[in-house]
Coordinates of C-alpha atoms in Angstrom, one line a residue:
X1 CA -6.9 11.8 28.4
X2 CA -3.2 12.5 27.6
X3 CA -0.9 13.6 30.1
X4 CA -0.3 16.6 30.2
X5 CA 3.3 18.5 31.4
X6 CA 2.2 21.2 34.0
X7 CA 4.9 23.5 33.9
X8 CA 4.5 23.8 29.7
X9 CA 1.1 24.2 29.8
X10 CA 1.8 26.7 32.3
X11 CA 3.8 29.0 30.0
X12 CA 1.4 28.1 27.4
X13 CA -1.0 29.8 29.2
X14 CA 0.7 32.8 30.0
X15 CA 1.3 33.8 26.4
X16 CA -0.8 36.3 24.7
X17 CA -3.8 35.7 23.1
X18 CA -3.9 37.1 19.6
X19 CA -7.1 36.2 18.4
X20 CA -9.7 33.5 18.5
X21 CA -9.9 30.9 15.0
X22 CA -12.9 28.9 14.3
X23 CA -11.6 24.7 14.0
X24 CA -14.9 23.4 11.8
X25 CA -12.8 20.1 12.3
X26 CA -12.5 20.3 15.9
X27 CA -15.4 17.6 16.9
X28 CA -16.7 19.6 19.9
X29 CA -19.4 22.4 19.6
X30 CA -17.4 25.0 20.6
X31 CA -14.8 24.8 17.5
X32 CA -13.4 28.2 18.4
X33 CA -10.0 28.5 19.2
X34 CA -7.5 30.8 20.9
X35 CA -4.2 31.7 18.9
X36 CA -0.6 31.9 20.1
X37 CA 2.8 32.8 18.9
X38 CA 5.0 30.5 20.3
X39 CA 8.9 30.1 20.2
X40 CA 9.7 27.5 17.6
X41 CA 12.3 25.6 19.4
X42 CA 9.4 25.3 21.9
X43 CA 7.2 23.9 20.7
X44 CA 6.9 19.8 20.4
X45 CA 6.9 17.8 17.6
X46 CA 4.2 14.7 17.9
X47 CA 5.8 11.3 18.0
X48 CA 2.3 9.8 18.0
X49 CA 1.9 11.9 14.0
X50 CA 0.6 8.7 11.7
X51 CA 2.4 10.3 8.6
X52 CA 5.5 9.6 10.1
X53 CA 4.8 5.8 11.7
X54 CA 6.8 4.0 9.2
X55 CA 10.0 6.4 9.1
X56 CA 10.0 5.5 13.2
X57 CA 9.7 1.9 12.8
X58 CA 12.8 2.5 10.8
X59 CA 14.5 4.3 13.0
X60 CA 13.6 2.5 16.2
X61 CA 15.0 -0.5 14.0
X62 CA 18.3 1.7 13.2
X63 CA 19.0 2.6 16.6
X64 CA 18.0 -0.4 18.4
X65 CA 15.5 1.5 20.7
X66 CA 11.8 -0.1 20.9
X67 CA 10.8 2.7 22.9
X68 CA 12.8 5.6 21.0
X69 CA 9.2 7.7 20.7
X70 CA 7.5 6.1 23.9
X71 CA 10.0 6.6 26.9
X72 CA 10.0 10.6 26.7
X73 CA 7.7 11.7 24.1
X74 CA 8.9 14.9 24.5
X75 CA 12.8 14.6 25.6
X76 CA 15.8 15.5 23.7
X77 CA 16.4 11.7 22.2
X78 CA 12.5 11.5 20.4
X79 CA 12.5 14.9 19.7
X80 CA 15.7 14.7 17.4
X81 CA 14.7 11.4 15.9
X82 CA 11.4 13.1 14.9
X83 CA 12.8 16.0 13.7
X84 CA 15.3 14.8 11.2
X85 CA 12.2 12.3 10.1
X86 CA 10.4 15.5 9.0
X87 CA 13.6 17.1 7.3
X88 CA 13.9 13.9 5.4
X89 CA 10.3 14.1 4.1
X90 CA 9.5 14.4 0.3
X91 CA 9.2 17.8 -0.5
X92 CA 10.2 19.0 3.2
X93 CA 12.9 21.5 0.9
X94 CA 10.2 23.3 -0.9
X95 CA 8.1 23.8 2.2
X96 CA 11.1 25.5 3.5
X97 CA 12.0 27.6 0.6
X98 CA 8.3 28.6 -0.1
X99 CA 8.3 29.5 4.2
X100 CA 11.5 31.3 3.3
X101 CA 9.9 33.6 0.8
X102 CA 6.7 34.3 2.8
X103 CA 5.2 34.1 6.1
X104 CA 3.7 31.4 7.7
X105 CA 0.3 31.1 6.0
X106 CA -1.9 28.5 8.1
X107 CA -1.5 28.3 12.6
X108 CA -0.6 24.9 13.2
X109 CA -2.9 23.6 16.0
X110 CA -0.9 22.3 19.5
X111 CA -1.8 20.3 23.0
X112 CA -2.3 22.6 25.9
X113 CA 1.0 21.7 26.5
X114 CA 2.7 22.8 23.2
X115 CA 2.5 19.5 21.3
X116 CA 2.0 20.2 17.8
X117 CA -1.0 17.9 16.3
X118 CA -1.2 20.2 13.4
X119 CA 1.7 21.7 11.5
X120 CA 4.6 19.4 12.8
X121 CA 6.4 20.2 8.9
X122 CA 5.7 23.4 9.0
X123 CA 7.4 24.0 12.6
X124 CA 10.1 21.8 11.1
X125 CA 10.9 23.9 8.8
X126 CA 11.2 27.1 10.4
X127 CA 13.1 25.5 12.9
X128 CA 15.5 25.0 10.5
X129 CA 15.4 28.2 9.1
X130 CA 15.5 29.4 12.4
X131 CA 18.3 27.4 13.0
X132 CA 20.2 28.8 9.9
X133 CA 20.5 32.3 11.3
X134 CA 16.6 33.7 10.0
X135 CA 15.5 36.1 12.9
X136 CA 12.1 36.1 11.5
X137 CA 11.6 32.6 11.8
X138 CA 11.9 32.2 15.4
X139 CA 8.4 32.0 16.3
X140 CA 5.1 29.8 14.9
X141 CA 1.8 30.9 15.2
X142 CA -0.6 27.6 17.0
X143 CA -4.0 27.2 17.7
X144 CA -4.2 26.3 20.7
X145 CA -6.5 23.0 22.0
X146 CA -8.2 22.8 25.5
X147 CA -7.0 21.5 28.4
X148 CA -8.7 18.4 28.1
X149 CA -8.9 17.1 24.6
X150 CA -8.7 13.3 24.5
X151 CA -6.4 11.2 22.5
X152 CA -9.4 10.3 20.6
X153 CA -10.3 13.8 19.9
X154 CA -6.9 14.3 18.5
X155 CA -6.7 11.1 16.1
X156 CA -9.9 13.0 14.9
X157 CA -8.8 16.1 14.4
X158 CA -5.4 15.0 13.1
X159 CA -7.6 12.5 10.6
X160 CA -9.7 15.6 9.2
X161 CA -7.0 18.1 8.9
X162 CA -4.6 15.8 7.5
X163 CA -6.0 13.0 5.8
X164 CA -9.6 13.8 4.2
X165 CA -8.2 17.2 3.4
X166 CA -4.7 16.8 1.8
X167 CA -3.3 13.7 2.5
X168 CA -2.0 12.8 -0.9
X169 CA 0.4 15.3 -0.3
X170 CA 1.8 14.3 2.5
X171 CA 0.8 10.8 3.4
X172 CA 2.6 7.9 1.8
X173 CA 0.2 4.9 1.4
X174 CA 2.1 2.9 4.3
X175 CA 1.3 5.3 6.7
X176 CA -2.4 5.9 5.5
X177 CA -2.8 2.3 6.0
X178 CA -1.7 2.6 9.4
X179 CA -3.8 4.9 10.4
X180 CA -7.0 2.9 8.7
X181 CA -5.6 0.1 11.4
X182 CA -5.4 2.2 14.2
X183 CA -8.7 3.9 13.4
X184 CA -10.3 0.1 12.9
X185 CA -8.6 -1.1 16.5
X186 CA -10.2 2.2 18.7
X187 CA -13.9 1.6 16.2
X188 CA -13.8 -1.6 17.8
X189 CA -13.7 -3.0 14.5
X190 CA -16.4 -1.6 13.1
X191 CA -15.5 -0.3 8.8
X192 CA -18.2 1.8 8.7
X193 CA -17.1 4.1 11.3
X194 CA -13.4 4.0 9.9
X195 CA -14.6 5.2 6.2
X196 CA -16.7 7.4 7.8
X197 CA -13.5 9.1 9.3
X198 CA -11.2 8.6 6.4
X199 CA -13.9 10.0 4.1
X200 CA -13.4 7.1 1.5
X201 CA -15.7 4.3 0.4
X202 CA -15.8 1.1 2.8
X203 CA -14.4 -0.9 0.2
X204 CA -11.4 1.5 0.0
X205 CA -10.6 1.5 3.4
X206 CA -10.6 -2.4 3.6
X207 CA -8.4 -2.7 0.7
X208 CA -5.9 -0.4 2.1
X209 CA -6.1 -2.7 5.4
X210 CA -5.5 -6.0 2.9
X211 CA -2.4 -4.8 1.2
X212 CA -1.1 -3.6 4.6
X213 CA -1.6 -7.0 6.2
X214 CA 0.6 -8.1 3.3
X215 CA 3.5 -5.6 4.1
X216 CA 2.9 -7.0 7.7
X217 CA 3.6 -10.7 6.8
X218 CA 6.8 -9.5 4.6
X219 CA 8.0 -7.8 7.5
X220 CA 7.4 -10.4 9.9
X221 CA 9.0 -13.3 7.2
X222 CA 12.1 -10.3 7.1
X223 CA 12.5 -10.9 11.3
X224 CA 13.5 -7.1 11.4
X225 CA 15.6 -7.3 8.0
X226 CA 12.7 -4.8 6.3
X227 CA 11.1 -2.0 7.2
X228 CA 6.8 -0.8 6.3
X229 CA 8.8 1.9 4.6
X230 CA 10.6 -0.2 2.6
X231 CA 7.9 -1.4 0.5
X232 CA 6.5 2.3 0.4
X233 CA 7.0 1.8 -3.9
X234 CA 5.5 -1.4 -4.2
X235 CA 1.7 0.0 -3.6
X236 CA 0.8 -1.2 -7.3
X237 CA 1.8 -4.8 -6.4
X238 CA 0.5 -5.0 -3.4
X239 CA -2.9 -3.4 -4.5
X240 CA -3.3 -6.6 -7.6
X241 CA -2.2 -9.2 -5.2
X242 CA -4.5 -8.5 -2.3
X243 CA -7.5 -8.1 -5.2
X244 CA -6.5 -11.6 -6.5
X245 CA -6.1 -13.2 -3.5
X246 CA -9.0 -12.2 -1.7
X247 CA -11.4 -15.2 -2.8
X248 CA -9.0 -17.9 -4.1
X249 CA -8.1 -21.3 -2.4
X250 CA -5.4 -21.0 0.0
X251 CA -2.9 -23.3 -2.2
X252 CA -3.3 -20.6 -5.1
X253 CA -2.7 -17.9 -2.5
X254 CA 0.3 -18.9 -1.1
X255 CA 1.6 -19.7 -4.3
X256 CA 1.1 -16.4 -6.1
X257 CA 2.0 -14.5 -2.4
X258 CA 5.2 -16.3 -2.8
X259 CA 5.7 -15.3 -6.3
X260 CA 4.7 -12.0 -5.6
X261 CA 7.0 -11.5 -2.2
X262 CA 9.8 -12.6 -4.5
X263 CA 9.4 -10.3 -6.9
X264 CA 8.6 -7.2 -4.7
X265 CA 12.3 -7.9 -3.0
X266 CA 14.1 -8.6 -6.0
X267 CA 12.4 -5.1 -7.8
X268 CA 10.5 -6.6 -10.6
X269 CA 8.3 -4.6 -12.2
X270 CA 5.0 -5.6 -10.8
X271 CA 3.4 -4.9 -14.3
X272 CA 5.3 -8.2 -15.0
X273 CA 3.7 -9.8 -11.7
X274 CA 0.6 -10.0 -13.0
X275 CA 0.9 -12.3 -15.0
X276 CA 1.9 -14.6 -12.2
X277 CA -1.5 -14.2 -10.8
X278 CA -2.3 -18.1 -11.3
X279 CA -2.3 -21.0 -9.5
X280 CA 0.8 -22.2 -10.6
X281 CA 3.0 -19.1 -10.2
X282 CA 5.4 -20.9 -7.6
X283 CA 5.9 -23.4 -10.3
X284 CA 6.6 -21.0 -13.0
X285 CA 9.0 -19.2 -11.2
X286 CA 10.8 -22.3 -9.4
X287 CA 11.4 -24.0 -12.7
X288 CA 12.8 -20.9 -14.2
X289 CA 15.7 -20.9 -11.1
X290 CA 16.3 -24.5 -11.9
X291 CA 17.3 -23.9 -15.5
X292 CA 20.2 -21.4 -14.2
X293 CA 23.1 -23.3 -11.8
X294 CA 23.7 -20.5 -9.6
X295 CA 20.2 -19.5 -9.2
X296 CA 19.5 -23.3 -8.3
X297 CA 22.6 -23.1 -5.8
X298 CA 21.0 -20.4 -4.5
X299 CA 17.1 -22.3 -4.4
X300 CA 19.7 -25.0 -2.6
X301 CA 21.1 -23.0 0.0
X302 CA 17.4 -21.9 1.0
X303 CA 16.3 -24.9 0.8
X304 CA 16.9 -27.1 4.4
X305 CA 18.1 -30.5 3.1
X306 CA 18.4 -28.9 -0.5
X307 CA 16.1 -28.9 -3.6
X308 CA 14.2 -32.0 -4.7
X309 CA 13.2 -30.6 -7.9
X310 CA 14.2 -32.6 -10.6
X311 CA 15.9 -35.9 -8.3
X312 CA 13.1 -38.7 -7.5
X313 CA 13.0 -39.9 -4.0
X314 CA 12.3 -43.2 -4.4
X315 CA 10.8 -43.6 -0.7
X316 CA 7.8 -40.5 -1.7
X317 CA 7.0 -42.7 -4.4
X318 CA 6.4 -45.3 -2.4
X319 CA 4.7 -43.3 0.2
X320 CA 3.0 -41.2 -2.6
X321 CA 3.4 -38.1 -0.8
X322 CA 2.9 -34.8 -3.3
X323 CA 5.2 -32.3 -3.9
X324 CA 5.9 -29.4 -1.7
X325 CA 2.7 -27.0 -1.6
X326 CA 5.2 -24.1 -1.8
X327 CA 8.1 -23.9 -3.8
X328 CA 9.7 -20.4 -3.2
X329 CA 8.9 -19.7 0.6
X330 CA 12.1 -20.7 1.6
X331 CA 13.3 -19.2 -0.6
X332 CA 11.3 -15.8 -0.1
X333 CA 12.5 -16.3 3.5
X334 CA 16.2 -15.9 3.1
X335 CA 15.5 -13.1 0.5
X336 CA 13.7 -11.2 2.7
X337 CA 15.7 -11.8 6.4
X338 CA 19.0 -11.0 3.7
X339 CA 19.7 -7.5 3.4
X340 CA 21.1 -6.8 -0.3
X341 CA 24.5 -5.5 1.2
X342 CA 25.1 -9.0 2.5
X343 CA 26.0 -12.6 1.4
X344 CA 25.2 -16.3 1.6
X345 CA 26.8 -19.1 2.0
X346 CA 26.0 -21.6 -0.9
X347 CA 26.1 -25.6 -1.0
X348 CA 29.7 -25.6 -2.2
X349 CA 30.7 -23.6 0.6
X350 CA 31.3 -20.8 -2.1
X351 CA 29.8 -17.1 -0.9
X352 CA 27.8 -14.8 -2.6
X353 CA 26.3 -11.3 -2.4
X354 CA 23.3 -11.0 -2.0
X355 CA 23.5 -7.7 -4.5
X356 CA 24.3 -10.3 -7.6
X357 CA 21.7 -12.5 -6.6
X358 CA 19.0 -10.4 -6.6
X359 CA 19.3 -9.2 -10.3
X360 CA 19.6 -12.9 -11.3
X361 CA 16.2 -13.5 -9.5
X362 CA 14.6 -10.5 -11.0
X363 CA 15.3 -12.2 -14.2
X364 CA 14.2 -15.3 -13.4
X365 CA 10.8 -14.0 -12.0
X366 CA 10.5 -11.5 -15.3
X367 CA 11.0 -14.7 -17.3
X368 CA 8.5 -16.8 -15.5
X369 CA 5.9 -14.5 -15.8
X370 CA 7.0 -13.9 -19.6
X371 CA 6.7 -18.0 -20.1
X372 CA 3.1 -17.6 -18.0
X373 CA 1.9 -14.8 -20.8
X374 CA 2.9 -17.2 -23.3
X375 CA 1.0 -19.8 -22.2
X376 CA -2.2 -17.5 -21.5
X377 CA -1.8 -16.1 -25.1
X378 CA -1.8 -19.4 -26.5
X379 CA -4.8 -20.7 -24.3
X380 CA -6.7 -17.5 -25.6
X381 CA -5.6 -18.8 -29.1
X382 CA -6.9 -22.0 -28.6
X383 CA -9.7 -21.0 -27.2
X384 CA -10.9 -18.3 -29.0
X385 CA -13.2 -20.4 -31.7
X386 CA -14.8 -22.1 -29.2
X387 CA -15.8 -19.0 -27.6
X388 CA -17.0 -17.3 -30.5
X389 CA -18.8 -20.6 -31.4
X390 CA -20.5 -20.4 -28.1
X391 CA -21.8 -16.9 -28.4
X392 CA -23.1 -17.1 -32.2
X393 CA -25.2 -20.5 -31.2
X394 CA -26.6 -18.3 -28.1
X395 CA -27.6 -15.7 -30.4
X396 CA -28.8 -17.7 -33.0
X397 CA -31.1 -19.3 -30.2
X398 CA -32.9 -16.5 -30.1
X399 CA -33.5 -16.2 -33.6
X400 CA -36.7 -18.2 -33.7
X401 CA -38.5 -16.3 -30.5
X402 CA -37.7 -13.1 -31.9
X403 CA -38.4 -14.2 -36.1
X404 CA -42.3 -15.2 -35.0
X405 CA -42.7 -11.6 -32.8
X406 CA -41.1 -9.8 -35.9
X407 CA -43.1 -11.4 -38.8
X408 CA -46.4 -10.2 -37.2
X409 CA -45.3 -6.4 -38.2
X410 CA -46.4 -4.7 -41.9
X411 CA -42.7 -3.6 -42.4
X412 CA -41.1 -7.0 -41.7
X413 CA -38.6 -7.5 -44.9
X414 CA -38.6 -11.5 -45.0
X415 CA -36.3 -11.4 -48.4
X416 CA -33.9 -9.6 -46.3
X417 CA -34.1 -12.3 -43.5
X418 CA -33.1 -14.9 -45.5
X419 CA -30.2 -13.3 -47.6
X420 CA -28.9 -13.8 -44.2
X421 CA -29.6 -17.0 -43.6
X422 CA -27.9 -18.0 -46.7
X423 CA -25.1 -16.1 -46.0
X424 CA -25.0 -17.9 -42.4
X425 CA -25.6 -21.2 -44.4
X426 CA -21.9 -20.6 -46.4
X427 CA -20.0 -19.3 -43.3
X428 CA -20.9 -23.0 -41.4
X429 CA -20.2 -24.3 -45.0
X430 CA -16.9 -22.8 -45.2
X431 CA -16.1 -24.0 -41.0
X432 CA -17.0 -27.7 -42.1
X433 CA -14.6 -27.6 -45.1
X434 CA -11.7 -26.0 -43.0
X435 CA -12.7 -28.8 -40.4

């Protein structure tokens, strides 16, 4: 059971009662609870609030604090951090005007101790009307929970109020996902009891966990050089790149992953992407960097030892060793630990900034996966008769099964049957002569 500070919830408690709301989210049978109004500067803004979890990873990140929200939950330092995360939200501007124009419509719901579980934007923003000089916006009307709710209680609550009711509104994909893994860690694993929570589909709740433990590894191969709320755009390309490769080989999946991760921090459009979905896509996309000399500077800085792509190594031949399995992931690496404000150091001892770089990439992967459409266009080209051949010999199979059930029937037209037959008989004619 949280914490709870005794000489808040003591003030809490000595405020007036203004009425009793019934919570149908509230898990426990007795979902009726006591309203408040409560000063706004107050009350506590929840650091623990999943809609904000990627924003604080930034900001730990910024400030160089890894326990910015965990030291003091409820001190000066956290409390300012979180607040300026809410006035930064989307949207956070029109929640204020439309609180400016008329009075606070829903309670938000708070700890015994004042810790708002419910309503955190909504006490953000009269706070800051409040702090503009509106009289009428000193005060928020909570909800208040009893003395001892559990932490699991609240993930509940906050996971019925926020998420199965309104969450596209409010929620940005990253921090959905976040809360599917923190919902999968205290289930003990279990899906069934997370997409129970979440009100989705089993299959949607695992998906959202897949493309998050992509955004994990990206962050990870950064080492602290991006942010979860960095890629909060890139939901699109992370969604087709955890569907491809959920069942391929692991050579095809690192190979498209790379392609993929090097797209996603270079900003190409990830309807371009898919067409890197092939084994190959590494390939595609390294030999496109080769055809350019700064772009295969660059491959060269990434590279330890430099790029063997087009030199021999006369000693591999001997040894018969195969190429590299992975073409870009050095090269993904110092993309993603380089933020696009700084430089590297190429071979020639030359520097260049990042900034430039990136576009160049961008191009390179766009062409790639331009060259890989191609090529899939022309295998469909090539391809094509034999397909269709296939399918008319399958239904001409079945001619002779369904001809001898069809005869036995009074209004079987057998002149008809065999127009058609010699009209087959010219179209093979016509194949053979064209052959």
């Amino acid at each position: 059971m949280p914490m709870l500070d005794p000489d808040r919830t003591a003030f809490l408690r000595a405020r007036q009662r203004k009425t009793v709301v019934t919570v149908p989210a509230w898990p426990r049978e007795d979902k009726d609870l006591p309203q408040v109004e409560l000063p706004v500067e107050w009350v506590r803004f929840s650091t623990l609030n999943h809609r904000t979890k990627a924003e604080q990873l930034r900001e730990i990140r910024k400030r160089g604090r890894d326990d910015l929200f965990s030291a003091d939950p409820l001190g000066p330092e956290a409390q300012e951090a979180q607040f300026d995360i809410l006035c930064a939200q989307e949207k956070f501007v029109d929640l204020k005007s439309d609180l400016k124009e008329r009075p606070q419509q829903e309670p938000a719901i708070v700890t015994a101790d004042g810790v708002l579980i419910n309503g955190n934007r909504r006490a953000a923003a009269l706070r800051s009307l409040s702090a503009e000089g509106s009289v009428k916006h000193q005060y928020v009307r909570c909800l208040v929970l009893p003395d001892d709710a559990t932490a699991d209680e609240l993930l509940f609550l906050e996971t019925e109020l926020q998420v199965a009711r309104d969450f596209k509104k409010e929620y940005s994909w990253i921090n959905e996902a976040l809360m599917i893994e923190d919902l999968y860690e205290r289930a003990d694993l279990n899906w069934e009891h997370v997409a129970v929570r979440m009100h989705k589909p089993v299959g949607e709740v695992r998906q959202q966990h897949e493309k998050l433990l992509l955004v994990h590894q990206l962050v990870e191969r950064s080492e602290g050089a991006r942010l979860h709320v960095d890629f909060t755009e890139n939901e699109s390309a992370f969604e087709e790149l955890a569907k491809h490769i959920r069942s391929k080989p692991a050579r095809e999946k690192e190979s498209v992953k790379d392609a993929y991760f090097l797209g996603i921090l270079t900003g190409t459009n990830y309807r371009s992407l898919r067409h890197l979905r092939r084994s190959d896509a590494s390939d595609l996309v390294a030999r496109e960097l080769s055809k350019e000399p700064t772009l295969r500077a660059v491959l060269d800085a990434a590279t330890p030892g430099g790029s063997d792509l087009d030199e021999a190594d006369p000693l591999s031949d001997l040894l018969g060793e195969e190429e590299p399995e992975a073409p870009l992931g050095d090269l993904v690496t110092l993309v993603a630990t380089t933020r696009p404000e700084a430089g590297i150091v190429l071979p020639g001892g030359e520097r260049a900034a990042m900034e430039n770089v990136l576009g160049s990439l961008s191009a390179a992967v766009a062409a790639a996966a331009d060259e890989a459409d191609e090529q899939t266009r022309e295998q469909d080209t090539v391809q094509a008769p034999l397909k269709r051949a296939d399918k008319a010999v399958a239904e001409l199979a079945r001619i002779p099964t369904l001809l001898e059930k069809a005869r036995t029937y009074p209004n079987w037209e057998e002149e008809a049957f065999l127009q058609r037959v010699e009209r087959l008989e010219k179209v093979l004619a016509e194949i053979r002569e064209r052959s």
